[in-house]
Amino acid sequence: MEIQLVEIPKIVNAQGNIGVIEKDVIPFDIKRVYYLYDVPSSAKRGGHAHKNLQQLLVPLSGSFDVILKNGTDEITITLNKPDKGLLINNHIWRELNNFSSGAVCMVLASGIYDEDDYIRNYKDYLKYIKDKK
Ligand code: TYD
């Protein structure tokens, strides 16, 4: 499975950096921005795939692990650099865990919130991607 890391352009300054995400940085139009924060270190988030939604995850602060599955392969990526985002396409199962204290995960999403776009059961997910082939 391909890991799609996005280098976020930055303006570097000894007084602090600026990360800038403009529309040509990611392959979709942003319809929603949300962020995870105050996540306990024992928390397991995600545990779903999307039918259509595409997302870019950016670790604004701290670190966390993202496990990606496509029904065949599985990879774990640690996100811990605010200038490296992870693109997650639709039809990819994701789980997030191992959040450090103070970690903030910003998510840029291609669509508004829609519960019908979620596949929250892993068996349903495997069937969904098999039927799509
Ligand atoms: P969910 O996407 O399952 O969280 P995560 O993948 O980070 O573990 O969302 C958790 C709950 O929050 C779920 O009941 C749906 C709700 N929610 C919204 O109402 N709007 C949103 O934009 C998001 C992301 C979640």
PDB file of C-alpha atoms and ligand atoms in Angstrom:
ATOM      1  CA  MET A   1       0.000   0.000   0.000  1.00  0.00           C
ATOM      2  CA  GLU A   2       1.299   3.419  -0.937  1.00  0.00           C
ATOM      3  CA  ILE A   3       1.820   5.949   1.861  1.00  0.00           C
ATOM      4  CA  GLN A   4       0.810   9.364   0.595  1.00  0.00           C
ATOM      5  CA  LEU A   5       2.723  11.907   2.621  1.00  0.00           C
ATOM      6  CA  VAL A   6       2.274  15.553   1.717  1.00  0.00           C
ATOM      7  CA  GLU A   7       5.021  18.053   2.342  1.00  0.00           C
ATOM      8  CA  ILE A   8       3.317  21.187   3.660  1.00  0.00           C
ATOM      9  CA  PRO A   9       5.000  24.349   2.398  1.00  0.00           C
ATOM     10  CA  LYS A  10       6.437  26.448   5.190  1.00  0.00           C
ATOM     11  CA  ILE A  11       7.800  29.866   5.834  1.00  0.00           C
ATOM     12  CA  VAL A  12      10.741  29.331   8.132  1.00  0.00           C
ATOM     13  CA  ASN A  13      11.792  31.987  10.589  1.00  0.00           C
ATOM     14  CA  ALA A  14      13.925  31.929  13.722  1.00  0.00           C
ATOM     15  CA  GLN A  15      10.939  33.503  15.476  1.00  0.00           C
ATOM     16  CA  GLY A  16       8.716  30.555  14.478  1.00  0.00           C
ATOM     17  CA  ASN A  17       7.493  28.861  11.325  1.00  0.00           C
ATOM     18  CA  ILE A  18       4.308  29.131   9.316  1.00  0.00           C
ATOM     19  CA  GLY A  19       2.818  26.105   7.549  1.00  0.00           C
ATOM     20  CA  VAL A  20       0.567  27.021   4.646  1.00  0.00           C
ATOM     21  CA  ILE A  21      -1.942  24.713   2.983  1.00  0.00           C
ATOM     22  CA  GLU A  22      -3.286  26.256  -0.196  1.00  0.00           C
ATOM     23  CA  LYS A  23      -5.480  24.483  -2.660  1.00  0.00           C
ATOM     24  CA  ASP A  24      -2.714  23.118  -4.873  1.00  0.00           C
ATOM     25  CA  VAL A  25      -1.128  21.251  -1.916  1.00  0.00           C
ATOM     26  CA  ILE A  26      -3.874  18.629  -1.720  1.00  0.00           C
ATOM     27  CA  PRO A  27      -5.818  16.809  -4.452  1.00  0.00           C
ATOM     28  CA  PHE A  28      -9.311  17.820  -3.298  1.00  0.00           C
ATOM     29  CA  ASP A  29     -11.279  20.903  -2.379  1.00  0.00           C
ATOM     30  CA  ILE A  30     -11.546  21.357   1.380  1.00  0.00           C
ATOM     31  CA  LYS A  31     -15.152  21.336   2.598  1.00  0.00           C
ATOM     32  CA  ARG A  32     -14.514  20.816   6.306  1.00  0.00           C
ATOM     33  CA  VAL A  33     -11.766  21.194   8.882  1.00  0.00           C
ATOM     34  CA  TYR A  34     -11.872  19.484  12.265  1.00  0.00           C
ATOM     35  CA  TYR A  35      -9.314  18.503  14.855  1.00  0.00           C
ATOM     36  CA  LEU A  36      -8.807  15.947  17.572  1.00  0.00           C
ATOM     37  CA  TYR A  37      -7.374  17.186  20.843  1.00  0.00           C
ATOM     38  CA  ASP A  38      -7.307  16.172  24.516  1.00  0.00           C
ATOM     39  CA  VAL A  39      -7.064  12.563  23.348  1.00  0.00           C
ATOM     40  CA  PRO A  40      -6.116  10.168  26.179  1.00  0.00           C
ATOM     41  CA  SER A  41      -2.979   8.122  25.442  1.00  0.00           C
ATOM     42  CA  SER A  42      -5.034   4.926  25.750  1.00  0.00           C
ATOM     43  CA  ALA A  43      -7.633   6.077  23.192  1.00  0.00           C
ATOM     44  CA  LYS A  44      -8.280   4.260  19.946  1.00  0.00           C
ATOM     45  CA  ARG A  45      -9.869   6.494  17.366  1.00  0.00           C
ATOM     46  CA  GLY A  46     -10.939   5.941  13.806  1.00  0.00           C
ATOM     47  CA  GLY A  47     -11.896   2.340  13.175  1.00  0.00           C
ATOM     48  CA  HIS A  48     -13.713   3.061   9.956  1.00  0.00           C
ATOM     49  CA  ALA A  49     -13.406   3.728   6.250  1.00  0.00           C
ATOM     50  CA  HIS A  50     -15.240   6.161   4.003  1.00  0.00           C
ATOM     51  CA  LYS A  51     -17.104   5.504   0.789  1.00  0.00           C
ATOM     52  CA  ASN A  52     -16.229   8.868  -0.759  1.00  0.00           C
ATOM     53  CA  LEU A  53     -14.467  11.121   1.734  1.00  0.00           C
ATOM     54  CA  GLN A  54     -10.792  11.968   1.270  1.00  0.00           C
ATOM     55  CA  GLN A  55      -8.791  13.449   4.116  1.00  0.00           C
ATOM     56  CA  LEU A  56      -5.459  14.974   4.969  1.00  0.00           C
ATOM     57  CA  LEU A  57      -4.269  14.424   8.543  1.00  0.00           C
ATOM     58  CA  VAL A  58      -1.795  16.912   9.958  1.00  0.00           C
ATOM     59  CA  PRO A  59      -0.152  16.471  13.374  1.00  0.00           C
ATOM     60  CA  LEU A  60      -0.241  20.116  14.435  1.00  0.00           C
ATOM     61  CA  SER A  61       1.269  19.207  17.772  1.00  0.00           C
ATOM     62  CA  GLY A  62       2.667  16.044  19.366  1.00  0.00           C
ATOM     63  CA  SER A  63       2.464  12.648  17.726  1.00  0.00           C
ATOM     64  CA  PHE A  64       0.154   9.716  17.070  1.00  0.00           C
ATOM     65  CA  ASP A  65       0.103   6.537  15.013  1.00  0.00           C
ATOM     66  CA  VAL A  66      -2.145   5.866  12.042  1.00  0.00           C
ATOM     67  CA  ILE A  67      -2.802   2.275  10.966  1.00  0.00           C
ATOM     68  CA  LEU A  68      -4.021   1.963   7.390  1.00  0.00           C
ATOM     69  CA  LYS A  69      -5.596  -1.149   5.906  1.00  0.00           C
ATOM     70  CA  ASN A  70      -6.867  -1.826   2.411  1.00  0.00           C
ATOM     71  CA  GLY A  71      -8.108  -5.360   2.938  1.00  0.00           C
ATOM     72  CA  THR A  72      -4.765  -6.857   1.901  1.00  0.00           C
ATOM     73  CA  ASP A  73      -1.958  -4.794   3.418  1.00  0.00           C
ATOM     74  CA  GLU A  74      -1.551  -2.974   6.685  1.00  0.00           C
ATOM     75  CA  ILE A  75       0.875  -0.195   7.546  1.00  0.00           C
ATOM     76  CA  THR A  76       1.492   1.951  10.596  1.00  0.00           C
ATOM     77  CA  ILE A  77       2.735   5.496  10.201  1.00  0.00           C
ATOM     78  CA  THR A  78       3.780   7.764  13.028  1.00  0.00           C
ATOM     79  CA  LEU A  79       2.815  11.370  12.381  1.00  0.00           C
ATOM     80  CA  ASN A  80       4.906  13.788  14.395  1.00  0.00           C
ATOM     81  CA  LYS A  81       5.956  16.599  12.066  1.00  0.00           C
ATOM     82  CA  PRO A  82       3.607  19.550  11.521  1.00  0.00           C
ATOM     83  CA  ASP A  83       4.956  19.954   7.982  1.00  0.00           C
ATOM     84  CA  LYS A  84       4.144  16.354   6.940  1.00  0.00           C
ATOM     85  CA  GLY A  85       0.534  15.439   6.338  1.00  0.00           C
ATOM     86  CA  LEU A  86      -0.933  12.045   5.516  1.00  0.00           C
ATOM     87  CA  LEU A  87      -3.463  11.709   2.716  1.00  0.00           C
ATOM     88  CA  ILE A  88      -6.069   9.030   3.263  1.00  0.00           C
ATOM     89  CA  ASN A  89      -8.127   8.134   0.223  1.00  0.00           C
ATOM     90  CA  ASN A  90     -11.640   6.843   0.337  1.00  0.00           C
ATOM     91  CA  HIS A  91     -11.970   3.042   0.728  1.00  0.00           C
ATOM     92  CA  ILE A  92      -9.029   2.916   3.183  1.00  0.00           C
ATOM     93  CA  TRP A  93      -9.619   1.638   6.701  1.00  0.00           C
ATOM     94  CA  ARG A  94      -7.885   3.725   9.385  1.00  0.00           C
ATOM     95  CA  GLU A  95      -7.234   3.476  13.093  1.00  0.00           C
ATOM     96  CA  LEU A  96      -5.480   6.103  15.212  1.00  0.00           C
ATOM     97  CA  ASN A  97      -3.779   5.427  18.522  1.00  0.00           C
ATOM     98  CA  ASN A  98      -0.727   6.135  20.665  1.00  0.00           C
ATOM     99  CA  PHE A  99      -1.500   9.857  21.027  1.00  0.00           C
ATOM    100  CA  SER A 100       1.154  11.788  22.896  1.00  0.00           C
ATOM    101  CA  SER A 101       0.196  14.247  25.590  1.00  0.00           C
ATOM    102  CA  GLY A 102      -1.008  17.474  23.955  1.00  0.00           C
ATOM    103  CA  ALA A 103      -1.283  15.921  20.482  1.00  0.00           C
ATOM    104  CA  VAL A 104      -3.535  17.721  18.023  1.00  0.00           C
ATOM    105  CA  CYS A 105      -4.622  16.039  14.790  1.00  0.00           C
ATOM    106  CA  MET A 106      -6.069  18.430  12.260  1.00  0.00           C
ATOM    107  CA  VAL A 107      -8.159  16.862   9.505  1.00  0.00           C
ATOM    108  CA  LEU A 108      -8.904  18.548   6.206  1.00  0.00           C
ATOM    109  CA  ALA A 109     -11.794  16.770   4.552  1.00  0.00           C
ATOM    110  CA  SER A 110     -13.245  16.739   1.053  1.00  0.00           C
ATOM    111  CA  GLY A 111     -16.826  16.651   2.304  1.00  0.00           C
ATOM    112  CA  ILE A 112     -19.140  17.733   5.072  1.00  0.00           C
ATOM    113  CA  TYR A 113     -19.970  15.296   7.868  1.00  0.00           C
ATOM    114  CA  ASP A 114     -22.169  12.473   6.590  1.00  0.00           C
ATOM    115  CA  GLU A 115     -22.691   9.360   8.711  1.00  0.00           C
ATOM    116  CA  ASP A 116     -23.922   7.478   5.613  1.00  0.00           C
ATOM    117  CA  ASP A 117     -20.430   7.847   4.130  1.00  0.00           C
ATOM    118  CA  TYR A 118     -18.876   5.814   6.979  1.00  0.00           C
ATOM    119  CA  ILE A 119     -18.237   2.067   7.018  1.00  0.00           C
ATOM    120  CA  ARG A 120     -17.761   1.327  10.696  1.00  0.00           C
ATOM    121  CA  ASN A 121     -17.681  -2.458  10.718  1.00  0.00           C
ATOM    122  CA  TYR A 122     -14.525  -4.166   9.431  1.00  0.00           C
ATOM    123  CA  LYS A 123     -16.393  -7.167   7.975  1.00  0.00           C
ATOM    124  CA  ASP A 124     -18.729  -4.789   6.134  1.00  0.00           C
ATOM    125  CA  TYR A 125     -15.640  -2.937   4.897  1.00  0.00           C
ATOM    126  CA  LEU A 126     -14.049  -6.112   3.487  1.00  0.00           C
ATOM    127  CA  LYS A 127     -17.308  -6.954   1.723  1.00  0.00           C
ATOM    128  CA  TYR A 128     -17.643  -3.388   0.430  1.00  0.00           C
ATOM    129  CA  ILE A 129     -14.204  -3.310  -1.193  1.00  0.00           C
ATOM    130  CA  LYS A 130     -14.602  -6.851  -2.569  1.00  0.00           C
ATOM    131  CA  ASP A 131     -17.922  -5.902  -4.179  1.00  0.00           C
ATOM    132  CA  LYS A 132     -16.334  -2.758  -5.640  1.00  0.00           C
ATOM    133  CA  LYS A 133     -13.694  -4.783  -7.531  1.00  0.00           C
TER     134      LYS A 133
HETATM  135  P1  TYD B   1     -15.565   9.784  14.183  1.00  0.00           P
HETATM  136  O1  TYD B   1     -15.376  10.303  12.805  1.00  0.00           O
HETATM  137  O2  TYD B   1     -15.983   8.341  14.335  1.00  0.00           O
HETATM  138  O3  TYD B   1     -14.237  10.022  15.040  1.00  0.00           O
HETATM  139  P2  TYD B   1     -12.762   9.414  14.919  1.00  0.00           P
HETATM  140  O4  TYD B   1     -12.615   8.822  13.559  1.00  0.00           O
HETATM  141  O5  TYD B   1     -11.876  10.577  15.152  1.00  0.00           O
HETATM  142  O6  TYD B   1     -12.612   8.407  16.005  1.00  0.00           O
HETATM  143  O7  TYD B   1     -16.589  10.727  14.940  1.00  0.00           O
HETATM  144  C1  TYD B   1     -16.893  10.577  16.310  1.00  0.00           C
HETATM  145  C2  TYD B   1     -18.286  11.128  16.565  1.00  0.00           C
HETATM  146  O8  TYD B   1     -18.331  12.526  16.243  1.00  0.00           O
HETATM  147  C3  TYD B   1     -19.357  10.442  15.728  1.00  0.00           C
HETATM  148  O9  TYD B   1     -20.522  10.285  16.550  1.00  0.00           O
HETATM  149  C4  TYD B   1     -19.651  11.440  14.628  1.00  0.00           C
HETATM  150  C5  TYD B   1     -19.323  12.775  15.255  1.00  0.00           C
HETATM  151  N1  TYD B   1     -18.786  13.753  14.250  1.00  0.00           N
HETATM  152  C6  TYD B   1     -19.565  14.798  13.815  1.00  0.00           C
HETATM  153  O10 TYD B   1     -20.740  14.950  14.230  1.00  0.00           O
HETATM  154  N2  TYD B   1     -19.051  15.687  12.906  1.00  0.00           N
HETATM  155  C7  TYD B   1     -17.796  15.561  12.427  1.00  0.00           C
HETATM  156  O11 TYD B   1     -17.342  16.399  11.574  1.00  0.00           O
HETATM  157  C8  TYD B   1     -16.985  14.467  12.880  1.00  0.00           C
HETATM  158  C9  TYD B   1     -15.584  14.264  12.373  1.00  0.00           C
HETATM  159  C10 TYD B   1     -17.515  13.587  13.800  1.00  0.00           C
END
